[in-house]
Each structure stands twice: as structure tokens, then as C-alpha cells.
Coordinates of C-alpha atoms and ligand atoms in Angstrom, one line a residue:
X1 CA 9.3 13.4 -7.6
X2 CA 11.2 10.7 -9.3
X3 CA 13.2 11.8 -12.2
X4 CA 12.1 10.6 -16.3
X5 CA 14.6 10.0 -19.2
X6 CA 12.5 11.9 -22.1
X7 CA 14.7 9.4 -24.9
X8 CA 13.3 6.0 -23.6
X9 CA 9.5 5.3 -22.9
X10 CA 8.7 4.5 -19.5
X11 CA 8.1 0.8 -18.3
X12 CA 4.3 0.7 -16.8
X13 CA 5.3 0.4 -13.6
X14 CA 7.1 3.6 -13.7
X15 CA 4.7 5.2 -15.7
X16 CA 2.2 4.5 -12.4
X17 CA 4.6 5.4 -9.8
X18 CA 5.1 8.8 -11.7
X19 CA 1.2 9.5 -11.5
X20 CA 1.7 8.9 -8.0
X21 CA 4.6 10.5 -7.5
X22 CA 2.2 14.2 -7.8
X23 CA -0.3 12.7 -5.1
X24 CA 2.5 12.2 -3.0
X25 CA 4.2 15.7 -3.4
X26 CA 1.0 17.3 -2.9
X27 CA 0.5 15.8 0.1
X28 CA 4.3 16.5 1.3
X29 CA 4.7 13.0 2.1
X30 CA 8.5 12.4 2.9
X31 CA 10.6 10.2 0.8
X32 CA 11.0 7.0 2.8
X33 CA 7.1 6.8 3.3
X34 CA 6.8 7.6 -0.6
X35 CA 9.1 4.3 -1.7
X36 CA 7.5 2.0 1.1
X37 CA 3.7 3.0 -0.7
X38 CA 5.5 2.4 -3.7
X39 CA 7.0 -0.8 -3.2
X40 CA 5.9 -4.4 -4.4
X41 CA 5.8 -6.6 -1.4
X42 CA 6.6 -9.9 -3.1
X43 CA 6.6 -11.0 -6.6
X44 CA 6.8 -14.5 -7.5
X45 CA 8.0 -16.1 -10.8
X46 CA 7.0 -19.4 -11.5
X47 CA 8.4 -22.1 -14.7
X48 CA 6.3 -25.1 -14.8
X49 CA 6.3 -28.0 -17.8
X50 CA 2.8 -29.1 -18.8
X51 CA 2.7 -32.0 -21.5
X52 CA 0.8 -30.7 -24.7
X53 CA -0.1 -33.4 -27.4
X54 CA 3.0 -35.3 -26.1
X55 CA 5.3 -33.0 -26.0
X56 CA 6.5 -31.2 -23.3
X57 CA 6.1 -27.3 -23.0
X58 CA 7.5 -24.8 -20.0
X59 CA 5.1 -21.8 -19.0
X60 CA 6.0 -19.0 -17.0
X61 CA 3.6 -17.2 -14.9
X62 CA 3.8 -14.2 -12.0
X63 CA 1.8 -13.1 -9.1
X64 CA 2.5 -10.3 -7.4
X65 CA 1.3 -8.7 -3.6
X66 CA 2.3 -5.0 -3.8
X67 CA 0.2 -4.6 -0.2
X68 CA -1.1 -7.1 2.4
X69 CA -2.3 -4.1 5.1
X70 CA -5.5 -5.8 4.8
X71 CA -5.9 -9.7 3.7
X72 CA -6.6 -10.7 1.6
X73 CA -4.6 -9.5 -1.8
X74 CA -6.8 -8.6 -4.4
X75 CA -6.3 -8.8 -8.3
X76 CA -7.2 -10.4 -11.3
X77 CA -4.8 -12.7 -13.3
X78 CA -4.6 -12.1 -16.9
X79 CA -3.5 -15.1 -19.8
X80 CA -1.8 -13.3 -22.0
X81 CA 0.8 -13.4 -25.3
X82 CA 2.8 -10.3 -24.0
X83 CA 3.1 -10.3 -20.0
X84 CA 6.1 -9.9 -17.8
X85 CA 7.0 -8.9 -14.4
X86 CA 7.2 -5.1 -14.8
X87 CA 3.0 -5.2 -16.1
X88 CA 2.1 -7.3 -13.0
X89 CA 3.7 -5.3 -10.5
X90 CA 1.9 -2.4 -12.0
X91 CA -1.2 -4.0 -11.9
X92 CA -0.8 -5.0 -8.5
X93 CA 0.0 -1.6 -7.3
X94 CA -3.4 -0.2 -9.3
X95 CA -5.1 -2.9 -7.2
X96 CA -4.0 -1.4 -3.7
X97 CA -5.0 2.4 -4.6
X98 CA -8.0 1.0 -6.5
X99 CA -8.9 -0.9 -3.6
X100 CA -8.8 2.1 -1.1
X101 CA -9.9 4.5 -3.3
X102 CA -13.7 2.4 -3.2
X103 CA -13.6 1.3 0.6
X104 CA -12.7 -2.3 -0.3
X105 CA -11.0 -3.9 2.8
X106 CA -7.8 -5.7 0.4
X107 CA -4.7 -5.5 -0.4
X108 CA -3.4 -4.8 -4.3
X109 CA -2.2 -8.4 -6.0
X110 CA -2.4 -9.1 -9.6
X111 CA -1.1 -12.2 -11.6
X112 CA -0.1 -13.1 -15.3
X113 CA 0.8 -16.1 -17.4
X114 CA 2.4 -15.6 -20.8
X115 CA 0.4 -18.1 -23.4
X116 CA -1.8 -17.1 -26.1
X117 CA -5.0 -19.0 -25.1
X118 CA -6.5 -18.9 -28.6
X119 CA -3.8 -21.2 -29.7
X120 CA -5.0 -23.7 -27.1
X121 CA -7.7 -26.5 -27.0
X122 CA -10.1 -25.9 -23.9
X123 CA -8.5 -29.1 -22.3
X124 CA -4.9 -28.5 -22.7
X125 CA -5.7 -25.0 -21.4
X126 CA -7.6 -26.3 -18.2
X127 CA -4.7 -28.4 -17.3
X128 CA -2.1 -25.2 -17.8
X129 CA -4.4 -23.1 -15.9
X130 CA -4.9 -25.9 -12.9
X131 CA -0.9 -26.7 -12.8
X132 CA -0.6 -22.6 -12.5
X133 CA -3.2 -22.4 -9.9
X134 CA -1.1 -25.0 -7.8
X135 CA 2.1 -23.5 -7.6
X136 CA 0.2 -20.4 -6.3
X137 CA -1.2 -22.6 -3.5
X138 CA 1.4 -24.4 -2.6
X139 CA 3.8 -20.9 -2.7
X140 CA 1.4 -19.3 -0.1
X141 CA 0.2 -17.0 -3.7
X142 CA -3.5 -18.3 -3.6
X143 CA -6.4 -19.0 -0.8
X144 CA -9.5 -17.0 0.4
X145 CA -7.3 -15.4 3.7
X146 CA -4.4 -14.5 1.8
X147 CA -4.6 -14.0 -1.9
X148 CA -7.6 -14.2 -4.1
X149 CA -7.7 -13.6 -8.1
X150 CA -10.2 -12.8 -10.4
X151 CA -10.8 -12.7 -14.2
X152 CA -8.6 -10.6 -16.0
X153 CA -7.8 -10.6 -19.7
X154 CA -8.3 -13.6 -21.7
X155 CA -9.4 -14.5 -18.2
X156 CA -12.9 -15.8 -17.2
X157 CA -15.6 -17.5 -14.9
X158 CA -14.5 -21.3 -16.5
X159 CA -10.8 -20.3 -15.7
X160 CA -11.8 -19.0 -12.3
X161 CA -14.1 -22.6 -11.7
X162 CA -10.5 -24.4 -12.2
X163 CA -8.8 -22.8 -10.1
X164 CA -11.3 -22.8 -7.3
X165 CA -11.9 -26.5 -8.1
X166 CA -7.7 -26.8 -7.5
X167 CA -7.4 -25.6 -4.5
X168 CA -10.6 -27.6 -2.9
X169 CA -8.8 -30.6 -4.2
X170 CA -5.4 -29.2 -2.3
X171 CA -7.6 -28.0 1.0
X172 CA -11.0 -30.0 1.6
X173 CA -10.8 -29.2 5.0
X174 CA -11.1 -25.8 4.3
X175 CA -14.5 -25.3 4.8
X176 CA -14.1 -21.3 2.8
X177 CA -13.0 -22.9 -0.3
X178 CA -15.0 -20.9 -2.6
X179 CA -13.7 -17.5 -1.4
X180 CA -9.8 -18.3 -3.0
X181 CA -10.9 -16.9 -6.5
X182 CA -13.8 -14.4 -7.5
X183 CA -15.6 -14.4 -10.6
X184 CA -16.6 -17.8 -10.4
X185 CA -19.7 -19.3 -12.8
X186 CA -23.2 -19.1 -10.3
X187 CA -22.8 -22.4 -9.8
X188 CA -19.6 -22.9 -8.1
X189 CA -20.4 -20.3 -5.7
X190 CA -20.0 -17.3 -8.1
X191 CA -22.3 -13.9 -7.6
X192 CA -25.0 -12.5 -9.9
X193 CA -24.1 -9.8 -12.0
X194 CA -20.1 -10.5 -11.5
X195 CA -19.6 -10.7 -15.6
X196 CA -20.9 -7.0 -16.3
X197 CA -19.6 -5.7 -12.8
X198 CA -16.4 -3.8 -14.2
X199 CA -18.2 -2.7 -17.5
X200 CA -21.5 -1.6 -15.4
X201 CA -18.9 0.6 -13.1
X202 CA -17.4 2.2 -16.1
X203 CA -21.4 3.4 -16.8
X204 CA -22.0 4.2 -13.0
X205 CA -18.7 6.3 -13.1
X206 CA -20.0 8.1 -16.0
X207 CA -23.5 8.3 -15.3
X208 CA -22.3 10.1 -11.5
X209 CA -20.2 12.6 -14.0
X210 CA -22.7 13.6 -15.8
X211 CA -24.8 14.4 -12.3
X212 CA -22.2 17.1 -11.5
X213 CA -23.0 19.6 -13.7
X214 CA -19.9 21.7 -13.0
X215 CA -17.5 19.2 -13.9
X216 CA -19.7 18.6 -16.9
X217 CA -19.0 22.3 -17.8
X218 CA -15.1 22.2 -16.7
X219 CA -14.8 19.2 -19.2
X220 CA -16.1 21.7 -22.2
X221 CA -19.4 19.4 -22.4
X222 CA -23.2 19.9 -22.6
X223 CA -24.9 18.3 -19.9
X224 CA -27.0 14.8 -20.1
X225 CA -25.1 11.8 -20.8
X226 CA -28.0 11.0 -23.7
X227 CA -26.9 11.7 -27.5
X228 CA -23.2 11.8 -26.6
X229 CA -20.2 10.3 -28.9
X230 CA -18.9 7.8 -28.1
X231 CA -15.5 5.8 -29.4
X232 CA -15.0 2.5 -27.6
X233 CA -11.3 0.6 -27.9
X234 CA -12.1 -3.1 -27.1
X235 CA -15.4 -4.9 -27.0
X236 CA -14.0 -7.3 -24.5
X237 CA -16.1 -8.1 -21.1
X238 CA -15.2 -4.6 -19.6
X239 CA -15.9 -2.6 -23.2
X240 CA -18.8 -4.7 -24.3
X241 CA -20.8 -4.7 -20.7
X242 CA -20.0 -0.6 -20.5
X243 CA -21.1 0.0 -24.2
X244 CA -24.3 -2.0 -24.3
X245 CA -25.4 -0.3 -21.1
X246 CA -24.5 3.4 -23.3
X247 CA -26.2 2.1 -26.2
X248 CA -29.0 1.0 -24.7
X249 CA -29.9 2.7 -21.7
X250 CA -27.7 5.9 -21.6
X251 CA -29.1 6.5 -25.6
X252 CA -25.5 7.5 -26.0
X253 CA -24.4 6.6 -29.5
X254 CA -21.2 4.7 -29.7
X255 CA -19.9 6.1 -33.2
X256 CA -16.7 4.1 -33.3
X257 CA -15.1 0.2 -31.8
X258 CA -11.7 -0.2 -32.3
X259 CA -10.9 -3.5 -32.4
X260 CA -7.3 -5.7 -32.6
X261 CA -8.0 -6.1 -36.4
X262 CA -9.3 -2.6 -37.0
X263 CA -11.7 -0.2 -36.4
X264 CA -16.0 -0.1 -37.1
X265 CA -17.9 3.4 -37.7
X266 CA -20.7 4.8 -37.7
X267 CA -21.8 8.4 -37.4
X268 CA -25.4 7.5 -36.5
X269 CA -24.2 4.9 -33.6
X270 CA -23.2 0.9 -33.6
X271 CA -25.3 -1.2 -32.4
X272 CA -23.7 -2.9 -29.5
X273 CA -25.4 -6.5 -29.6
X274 CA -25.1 -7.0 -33.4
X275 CA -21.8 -6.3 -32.9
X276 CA -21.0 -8.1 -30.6
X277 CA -22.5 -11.2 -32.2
X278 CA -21.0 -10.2 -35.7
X279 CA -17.8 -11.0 -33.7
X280 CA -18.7 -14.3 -32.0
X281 CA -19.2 -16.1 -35.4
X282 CA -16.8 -14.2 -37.3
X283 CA -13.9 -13.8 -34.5
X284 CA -13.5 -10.2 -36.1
X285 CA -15.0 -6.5 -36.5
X286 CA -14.4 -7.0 -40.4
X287 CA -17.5 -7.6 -42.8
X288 CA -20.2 -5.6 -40.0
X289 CA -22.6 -4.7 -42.3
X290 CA -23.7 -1.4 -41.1
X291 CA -20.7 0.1 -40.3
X292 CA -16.9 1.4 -42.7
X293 CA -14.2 -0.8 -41.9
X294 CA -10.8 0.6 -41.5
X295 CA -7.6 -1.7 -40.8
X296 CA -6.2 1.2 -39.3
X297 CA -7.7 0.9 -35.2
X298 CA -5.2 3.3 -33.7
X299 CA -7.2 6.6 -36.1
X300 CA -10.1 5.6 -34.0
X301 CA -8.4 6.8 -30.8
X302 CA -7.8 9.9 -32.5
X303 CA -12.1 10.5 -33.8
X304 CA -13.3 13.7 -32.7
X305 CA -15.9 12.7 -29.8
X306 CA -17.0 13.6 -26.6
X307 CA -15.9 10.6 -25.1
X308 CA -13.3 8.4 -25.4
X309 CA -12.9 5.1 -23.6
X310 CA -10.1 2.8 -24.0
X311 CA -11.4 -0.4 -22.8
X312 CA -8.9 -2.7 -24.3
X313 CA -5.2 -2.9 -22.3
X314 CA -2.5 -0.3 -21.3
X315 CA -0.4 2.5 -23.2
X316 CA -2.6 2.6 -25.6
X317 CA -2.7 6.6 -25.4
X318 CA 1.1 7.4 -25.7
X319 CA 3.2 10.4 -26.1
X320 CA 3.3 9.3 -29.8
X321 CA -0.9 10.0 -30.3
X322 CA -1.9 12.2 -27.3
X323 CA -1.4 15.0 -28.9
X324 CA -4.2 13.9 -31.6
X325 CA -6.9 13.0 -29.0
X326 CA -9.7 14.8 -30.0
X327 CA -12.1 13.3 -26.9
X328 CA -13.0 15.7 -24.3
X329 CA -13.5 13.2 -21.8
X330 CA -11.3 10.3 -21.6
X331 CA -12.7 7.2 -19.3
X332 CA -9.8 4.6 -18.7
X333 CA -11.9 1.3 -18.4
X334 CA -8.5 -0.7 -19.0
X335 CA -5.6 -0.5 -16.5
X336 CA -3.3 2.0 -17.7
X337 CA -4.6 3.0 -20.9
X338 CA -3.0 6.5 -20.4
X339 CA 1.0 6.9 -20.1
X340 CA 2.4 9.3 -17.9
X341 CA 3.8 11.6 -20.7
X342 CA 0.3 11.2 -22.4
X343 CA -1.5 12.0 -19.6
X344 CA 0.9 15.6 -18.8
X345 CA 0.2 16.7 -23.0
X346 CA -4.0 15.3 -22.0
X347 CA -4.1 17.6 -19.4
X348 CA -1.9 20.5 -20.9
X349 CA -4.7 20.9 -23.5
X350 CA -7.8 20.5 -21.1
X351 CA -8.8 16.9 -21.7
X352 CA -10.1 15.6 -18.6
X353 CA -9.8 12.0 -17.6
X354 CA -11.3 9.7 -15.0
X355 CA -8.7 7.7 -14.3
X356 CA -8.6 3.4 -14.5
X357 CA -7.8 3.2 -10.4
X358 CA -11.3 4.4 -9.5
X359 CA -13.2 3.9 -13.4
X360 CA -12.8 0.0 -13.0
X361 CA -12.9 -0.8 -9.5
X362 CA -16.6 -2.4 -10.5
X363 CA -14.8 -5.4 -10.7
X364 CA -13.0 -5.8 -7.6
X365 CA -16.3 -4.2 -6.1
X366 CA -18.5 -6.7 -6.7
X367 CA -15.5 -9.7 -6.3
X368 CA -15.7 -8.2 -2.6
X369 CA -19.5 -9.4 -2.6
X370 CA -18.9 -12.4 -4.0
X371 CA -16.0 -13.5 -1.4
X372 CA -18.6 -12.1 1.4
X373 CA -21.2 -14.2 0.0
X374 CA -18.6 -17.3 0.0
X375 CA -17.7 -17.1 3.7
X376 CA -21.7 -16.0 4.3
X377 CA -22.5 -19.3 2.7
X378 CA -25.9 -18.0 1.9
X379 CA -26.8 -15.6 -1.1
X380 CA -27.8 -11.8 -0.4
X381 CA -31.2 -11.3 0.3
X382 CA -31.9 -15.0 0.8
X383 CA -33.2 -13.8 4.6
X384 CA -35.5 -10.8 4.1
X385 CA -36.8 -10.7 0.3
X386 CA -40.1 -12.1 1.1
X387 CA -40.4 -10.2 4.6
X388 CA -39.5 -7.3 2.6
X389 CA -42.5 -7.9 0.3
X390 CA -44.7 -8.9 2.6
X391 CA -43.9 -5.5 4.2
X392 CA -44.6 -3.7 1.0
X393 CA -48.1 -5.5 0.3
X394 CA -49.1 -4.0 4.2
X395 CA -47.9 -0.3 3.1
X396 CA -50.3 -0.6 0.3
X397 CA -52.9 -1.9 1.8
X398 CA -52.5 0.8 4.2
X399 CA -52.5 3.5 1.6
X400 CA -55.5 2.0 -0.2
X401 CA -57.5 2.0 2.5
X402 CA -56.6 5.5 3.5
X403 CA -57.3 6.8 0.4
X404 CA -60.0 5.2 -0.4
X405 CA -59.5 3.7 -3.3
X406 CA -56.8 1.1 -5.5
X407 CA -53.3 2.1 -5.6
X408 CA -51.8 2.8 -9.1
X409 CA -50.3 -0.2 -10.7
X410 CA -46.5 0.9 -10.3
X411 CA -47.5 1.3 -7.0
X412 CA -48.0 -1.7 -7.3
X413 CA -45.0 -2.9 -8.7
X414 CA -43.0 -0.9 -6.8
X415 CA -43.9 -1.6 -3.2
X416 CA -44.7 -4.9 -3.3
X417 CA -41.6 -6.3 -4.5
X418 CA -38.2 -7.7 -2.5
X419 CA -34.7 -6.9 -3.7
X420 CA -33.4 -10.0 -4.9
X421 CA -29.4 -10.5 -5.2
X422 CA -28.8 -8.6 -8.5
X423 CA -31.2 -5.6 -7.3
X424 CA -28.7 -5.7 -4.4
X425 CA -25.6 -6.1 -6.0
X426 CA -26.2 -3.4 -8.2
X427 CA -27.3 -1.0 -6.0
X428 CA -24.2 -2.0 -3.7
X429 CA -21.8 -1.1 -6.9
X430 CA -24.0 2.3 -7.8
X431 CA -23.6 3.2 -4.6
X432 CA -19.6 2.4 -4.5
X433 CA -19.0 4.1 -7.8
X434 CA -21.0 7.2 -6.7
X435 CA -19.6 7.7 -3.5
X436 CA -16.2 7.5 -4.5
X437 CA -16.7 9.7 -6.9
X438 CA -17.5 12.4 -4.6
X439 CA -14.6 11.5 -2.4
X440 CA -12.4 11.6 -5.5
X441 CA -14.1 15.4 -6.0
X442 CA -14.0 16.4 -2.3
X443 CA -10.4 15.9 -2.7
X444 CA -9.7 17.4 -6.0
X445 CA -11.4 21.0 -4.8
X446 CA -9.3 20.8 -1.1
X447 CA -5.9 21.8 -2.2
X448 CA -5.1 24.4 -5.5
X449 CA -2.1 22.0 -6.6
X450 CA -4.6 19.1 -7.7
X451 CA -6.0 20.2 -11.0
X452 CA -6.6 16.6 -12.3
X453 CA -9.1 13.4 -11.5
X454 CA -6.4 11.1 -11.4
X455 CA -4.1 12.8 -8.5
X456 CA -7.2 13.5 -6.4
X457 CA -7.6 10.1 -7.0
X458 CA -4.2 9.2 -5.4
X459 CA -4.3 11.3 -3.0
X460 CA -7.8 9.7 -1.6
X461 CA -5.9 6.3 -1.7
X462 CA -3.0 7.1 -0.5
X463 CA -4.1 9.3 2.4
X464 CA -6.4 5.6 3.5
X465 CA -3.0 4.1 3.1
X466 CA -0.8 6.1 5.4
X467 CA -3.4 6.1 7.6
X468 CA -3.9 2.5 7.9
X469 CA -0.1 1.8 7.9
X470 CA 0.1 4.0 11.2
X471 CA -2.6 2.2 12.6
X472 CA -1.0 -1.2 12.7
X473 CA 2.4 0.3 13.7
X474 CA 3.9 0.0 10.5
X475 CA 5.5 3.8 10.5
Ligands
NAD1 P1 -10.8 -9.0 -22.6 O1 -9.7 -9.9 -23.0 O2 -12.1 -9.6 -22.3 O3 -11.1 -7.9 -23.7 C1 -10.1 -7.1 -24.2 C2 -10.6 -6.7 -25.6 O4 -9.7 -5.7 -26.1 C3 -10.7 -7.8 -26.6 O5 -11.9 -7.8 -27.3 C4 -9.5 -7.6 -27.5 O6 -9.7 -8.1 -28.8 C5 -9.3 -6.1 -27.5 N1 -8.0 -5.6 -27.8 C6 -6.8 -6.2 -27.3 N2 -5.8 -5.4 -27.8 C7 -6.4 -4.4 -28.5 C8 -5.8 -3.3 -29.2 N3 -4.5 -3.1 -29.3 N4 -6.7 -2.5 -29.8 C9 -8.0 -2.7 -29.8 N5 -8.6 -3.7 -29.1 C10 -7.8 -4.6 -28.5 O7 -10.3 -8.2 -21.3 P2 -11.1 -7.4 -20.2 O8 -11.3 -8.3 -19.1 O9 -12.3 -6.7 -20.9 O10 -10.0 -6.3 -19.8 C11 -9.8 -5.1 -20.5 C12 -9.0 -4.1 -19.7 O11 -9.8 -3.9 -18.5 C13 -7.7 -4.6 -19.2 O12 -6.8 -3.5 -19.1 C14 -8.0 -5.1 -17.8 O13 -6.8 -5.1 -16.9 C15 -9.0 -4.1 -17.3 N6 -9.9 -4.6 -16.2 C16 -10.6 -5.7 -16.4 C17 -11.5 -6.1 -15.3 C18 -12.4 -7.3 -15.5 O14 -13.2 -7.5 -14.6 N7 -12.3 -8.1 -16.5 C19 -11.5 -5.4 -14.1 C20 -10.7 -4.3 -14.0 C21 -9.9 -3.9 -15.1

């Protein structure tokens, strides 16, 4: 295990390796294994001069491949005010234990361009994002065999339809096009249900939680995720997508959003659309009727609930505030919500957390159907939904003329009916989130010196790791 300076804070890339670090002890890994895990593959910087209104400006951008054992790299790239090397590299590590830890056949990638998109016109910022997108082409950074992004923050579907549109300009010939970039818009080749993917995750995570009663009990809760607290930080895709589904399916009530300008409460629950739309013609939390206003956001972190989820970006829960964290359960929907430091004093006083590797792999989940779909060139269920009802409509008849009499109408419903490709993407990420889950707990009870989610969770991803480097010779 690596060794921390307790004066200065730890950068986020450290902070991750030092979660690792304990996977890797527990499973005795030796030290020249441990670094080569660690280690970011490539990381690319890249200055390029767009002209804005006339006037020329330089940008600087990074994409990083922490793994290539399996092509192609996987990660999101995030426009942001505050981004440097030390984040991506991070991220892209996250992405190679995320990936493993849900059985998706990619390497960890993640990119980042330092500009505050809200100070940009929509046209300005589609010729930043296409000048970006082809550097990473023409350095070998972006293409559906090799290295495929996805939205990320103040990243989405229209910035994803630019790129892809970028690199068919660069590659006609290239008959997989599409598959360079997931979490494009339907139309360009994109996948139903994409948008809410990470977000629905989060919920699925939860939702498989709450189904194990002991680890319910362990966590200091009562059981059933209905009528539970909830304090959300960030109503962003990921945070608005999980708490809608809460609010409105789970009947969990979301008593707290903290926002960038502040934080909304409300004892007897938010409700998730109005809040939502409050902020799309107001571009702030402030002036929701229904709800005290505080400017104070970081206090929400600190609300006595049963569950926290910090949905909005990392270190948000620091040495500084963990101490405070009244939460029982913590949910890391953003990357790296939780420091290293924060996370020892969380677990010294019995928080537990599900940890941001395996919580929002929803994303990268369903960007795995959507590149599948792009080299499928055909949607899923194009082939069989009808055969499928038509199979359903014979059961029934069968069963009505056994019995003797009508079926029920959710019979009905229910047997006559095809999946179509949301029904199947959903129950594709359902099924990811739970299963991992239960690979994340197999581990966690198999060895005495894992008391925590997030280590089990390593040590799941890691142990794929090793054994796929061995497999193609690597040690
Ligand atoms: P987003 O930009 O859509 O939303 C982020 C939200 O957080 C915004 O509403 C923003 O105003 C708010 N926010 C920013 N700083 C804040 C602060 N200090 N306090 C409170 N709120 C703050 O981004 P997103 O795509 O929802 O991503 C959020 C997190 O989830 C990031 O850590 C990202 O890496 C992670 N993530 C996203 C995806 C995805 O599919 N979008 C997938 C996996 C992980």
C-alpha cells in the first residue's frame, strides 16, 4: 500500500489508486503487477486554435486509455471549466474496473476539454467540439475499434451527433461509423433509453440493495426502499433520471437537491419534474415555490437521511465534511464523489457506501448496446417482436380453451405482447446492475479483510483484470 501525506489533500487519481491499493493487498497481489493495473496507458494532451467571433482562441483537451486488454477504450468525455490531466486519468482508470466489474468487454478511456460551455453560442461550440473530435481521430484517440466516448458532464447526445458526424466525414469508407461515439440522438444511430441509462442504474443498484435484506440490516436501515429520505447533490442527467425514478416509482421522498447555487428542501419530499422544469426556465434551484432555499448547498450533504447520493462531480465528500455525514447509505452516482480519507472516517463510523465503479456503470452498460446495435446495423428486437407475440396470442388461446373460458385482461396484456427495444434494454441493464451486485457481495463475504462495498468491488475487477492479462501473455 502506497504511502499518503496527511498535510496535503490527495490529487483524484491518487485518491483512486489508494481505494485500490486495499483490493490489491487483500488479494496479495505483488507490487510490479499492482503498478502495471495501476498505470495509464497513454494520455494525450491536445492545444488547438478555433476562431470565435473573429478572434482566435486556443483550447486544450485530454483523452486518456488507462487499459486497451479489450478494444475498444471506453469513457465519456466531459466539457468542463475545471479539468486537467490528473481528473482524466482518474476517470479513465474508474472506466477499466467499472468496465469489469459489469462484464462489459472494454477497456477504461475517459476525455476532457477545459471550456465553460454556457459561455458559448451552440455554433461556436459545435465547431470547438468537431475541431476536438479531429485531433482524436487523426491521433489514433477516437473510432468504433479503438476508442469510443460517450456523454459526460456538460456532455450530451448533440455533442455526441458532432463527433460521430466528424469522423464519417474523416472515414466514409468505414462502413461502422456510428459505433466511434455512444450516446448519440435516436436518429444518428443512437439507442433507446441511453439518456436515463446511468441515472436508471443508480435506481437498479438501489432497488437490488434493498432485495438483500441483510445488507439492509448491516446498513442500520428498515427494509423497503418506499418512504425512504432521500438528499440528492445535482439534478443533472445522472441525478435527475435516478431521482424521478425514486420519486415516482420507488415512493421514496427526495427531502433535499443541492444544487451549484444552493440547496431546496422539503421534509415532505420535492417533486422531481417541477423541479426540474423550475430549473429549465429559471437556470436555478432559487424561487421553487414549495420548497426553503438555502445558499448554503454543501449543509445539504450533511441532512440527516437515510440516503445520500452525490450525483453532481468528485470530492465532494472530503475529510473536511465526512465527519458530518449523517446518511446511512451513501450511493456515489458521480465519479469519485467520496475521497479516500473521507471514505476511511465513512466507514470508521458505519456508513456504508456503494461505490461510483459499479453504482454508474448504467451508462457504459447501455453505451455497450448501443455500439452492438451500430455494428448489428439493425435495432434489438427488430427480428422476433412480432413472432414473439404471435407466440403469446397461441399460449392464450391455448389456455382459454383449456379452461374453458376468456383469459383475464392482464393476461391479456401480458402474453400477448413483444419486447420492443426499451423493454429489452432495460431488462439488459436490470439484469447487469443486479448481477453485479451479487458478484460485488459474493466477494465482499469470501475473505474477513473486506469489510466495505467499494474493495469487494475492486477486488471483483481486478481479479477479471489479472486474469485476462494472463490470458493474452501479458504477465
Ligand atoms: P451533468 O453536467 O448533466 O450534471 C451535473 C449536475 O451537477 C448539474 O446539474 C450541475 O449544476 C450540478 N453541480 C455541479 N457542481 C455542483 C456542486 N458543486 N454542487 C451541487 N451540484 C453541482 O453531468 P452528469 O452527466 O449528470 O454527470 C454527473 C456525474 O456522474 C459526474 O461525476 C459524471 O462523471 C458521472 N457519470 C455520468 C455518466 C453519464 O452517463 N452522464 C455516466 C457515469 C458517470
Amino acid at each position: 500500500m502506497g504511502q499518503k501525506n496527511n498535510n496535503k489533500s490527495l490529487s483524484f487519481s491518487e485518491s483512486v489508486n489508494f481505494m485500490v491499493d486495499r483490493a490489491l493487498t487483500v488479494l496479495e497481489i505483488d507490487s510490479g503487477i499492482s503498478a502495471a493495473l495501476k498505470a495509464c496507458n497513454s494520455t494525450i494532451k491536445i492545444n488547438f486554435p478555433v476562431e470565435i467571433n473573429g478572434k482566435i482562441e486556443v483550447f486544450t483537451g485530454w483523452r486518456s486509455v488507462h487499459s486497451d486488454h479489450r478494444l475498444p477504450s471506453k469513457g465519456g468525455i466531459r466539457f468542463a471549466p475545471i479539468v486537467n490531466e490528473d481528473e482524466v486519468e482518474a476517470l479513465a482508470s474508474l472506466m477499466t474496473y467499472k468496465c469489469a466489474i459489469v462484464d462489459v468487454p472494454f477497456g477504461g478511456s475517459k476525455g476532457g476539454l477545459l471550456i465553460d460551455p454556457s459561455k458559448y453560442k451552440r455554433d461556436d461550440l459545435q465547431k470547438i467540439t468537431r475541431r476536438f473530435a479531429r485531433e482524436l481521430v487523426r491521433k489514433g484517440f477516437l473510432s468504433p475499434a479503438k476508442n469510443v466516448p460517450a456523454p459526460d458532464m456538460g456532455t450530451g447526445e448533440r455533442e455526441m451527433a458532432w463527433i460521430a458526424d466528424t469522423y464519417k466525414h474523416l472515414h466514409p469508407e468505414d462502413i461502422n461509423y456510428s459505433a466511434c461515439v455512444t450516446g448519440k440522438p435516436i436518429a444518428h444511430g443512437g439507442i433507446v433509453g441511453r439518456t436515463e441509462a446511468t441515472g436508471r442504474g443508480v435506481v437498479y443498484a438501489i432497488r437490488e440493495f434493498f432485495r438483500n435484506a441483510d445488507d439492509v440490516q448491516a446498513a442500520g436501515l428498515k427494509p423497503g426502499l418506499g418512504g425512504k429520505r432521500i438528499v440528492m447533490q445535482g439534478l443533472g442527467n445522472v441525478g435527475y433520471y435516478a431521482a424521478k425514478l425514486l420519486d415516482e416509482e420507488d415512493e421514496s421522498k427526495i427531502i433535499a437537491i443541492i444544487e451549484r447555487d444552493g440547496l431546496l428542501t422539503n421534509e415532505n419530499g420535492l417533486c422531481i419534474e417541477d423541479v426540474r422544469m423550475h430549473i429549465n426556465e429559471h437556470k436555478t434551484i432559487k424561487g421553487f415555490p414549495d420548497a426553503t432555499f438555502s445558499e448554503n448547498g454543501a449543509a445539504g450533504l450533511e441532512i440527516k437521511c437515510d440516503i445520500l447520493i452525490p450525483a453532481a462531480m468528485e470530492a465532494q465528500i472530503t475529510k473536511k465534511n465526512a465527519a458530518n455525514i449523517k446518511a446511512k447509505l451513501i450511493v456515489e452516482a458521480a465519479n469519485g464523489p467520496v475521497t479516500f480519507e473521507a471514505d476511511d472516517i465513512l466507514r470508521q463510523n458505519g456508513v456504508t457506501i456503494l461505490p461510483d465503479a459499479y453504482v454508474n456503470a448504467g451508462g457504459v452498460t447501455v453505451s455497450y448496446f448501443e455500439w452492438v446495435r451500430n455494428l448489428a446495423h439493425i435495432r434489438f428486437g427488430r427480428m422476433e417482436r412480432r413472432h414473439d407475440e404471435m407466440r403469446g396470442a397461441q399460449l392464450l388461446q391455448a389456455i382459454e380453451s383449456m379452461a374453458g373460458k376468456p383469459a383475464e385482461d392482464w393476461m391479456q396484456k401480458e402474453l400477448v405482447y413483444g419486447a420492443n427495444e426499451l423493454d429489452l434494454v432495460r431488462s439488459g441493464l436490470d439484469d447487469t446492475m443486479r448481477n453485479s451486485y451479487q458478484q460485488l457481495k459474493e466477494a465482499y463475504n469470501s475473505n474477513d479483510n473486506i469489510n466495505d462495498f467499494r474493495t469487494a468491488s475492486y477486488v471483483v475487477a481486478i481479479k477479471k483484470l489479472v486474469r485476462s492479462y494472463i490470458d493474452i501473455g501479458v504477465f
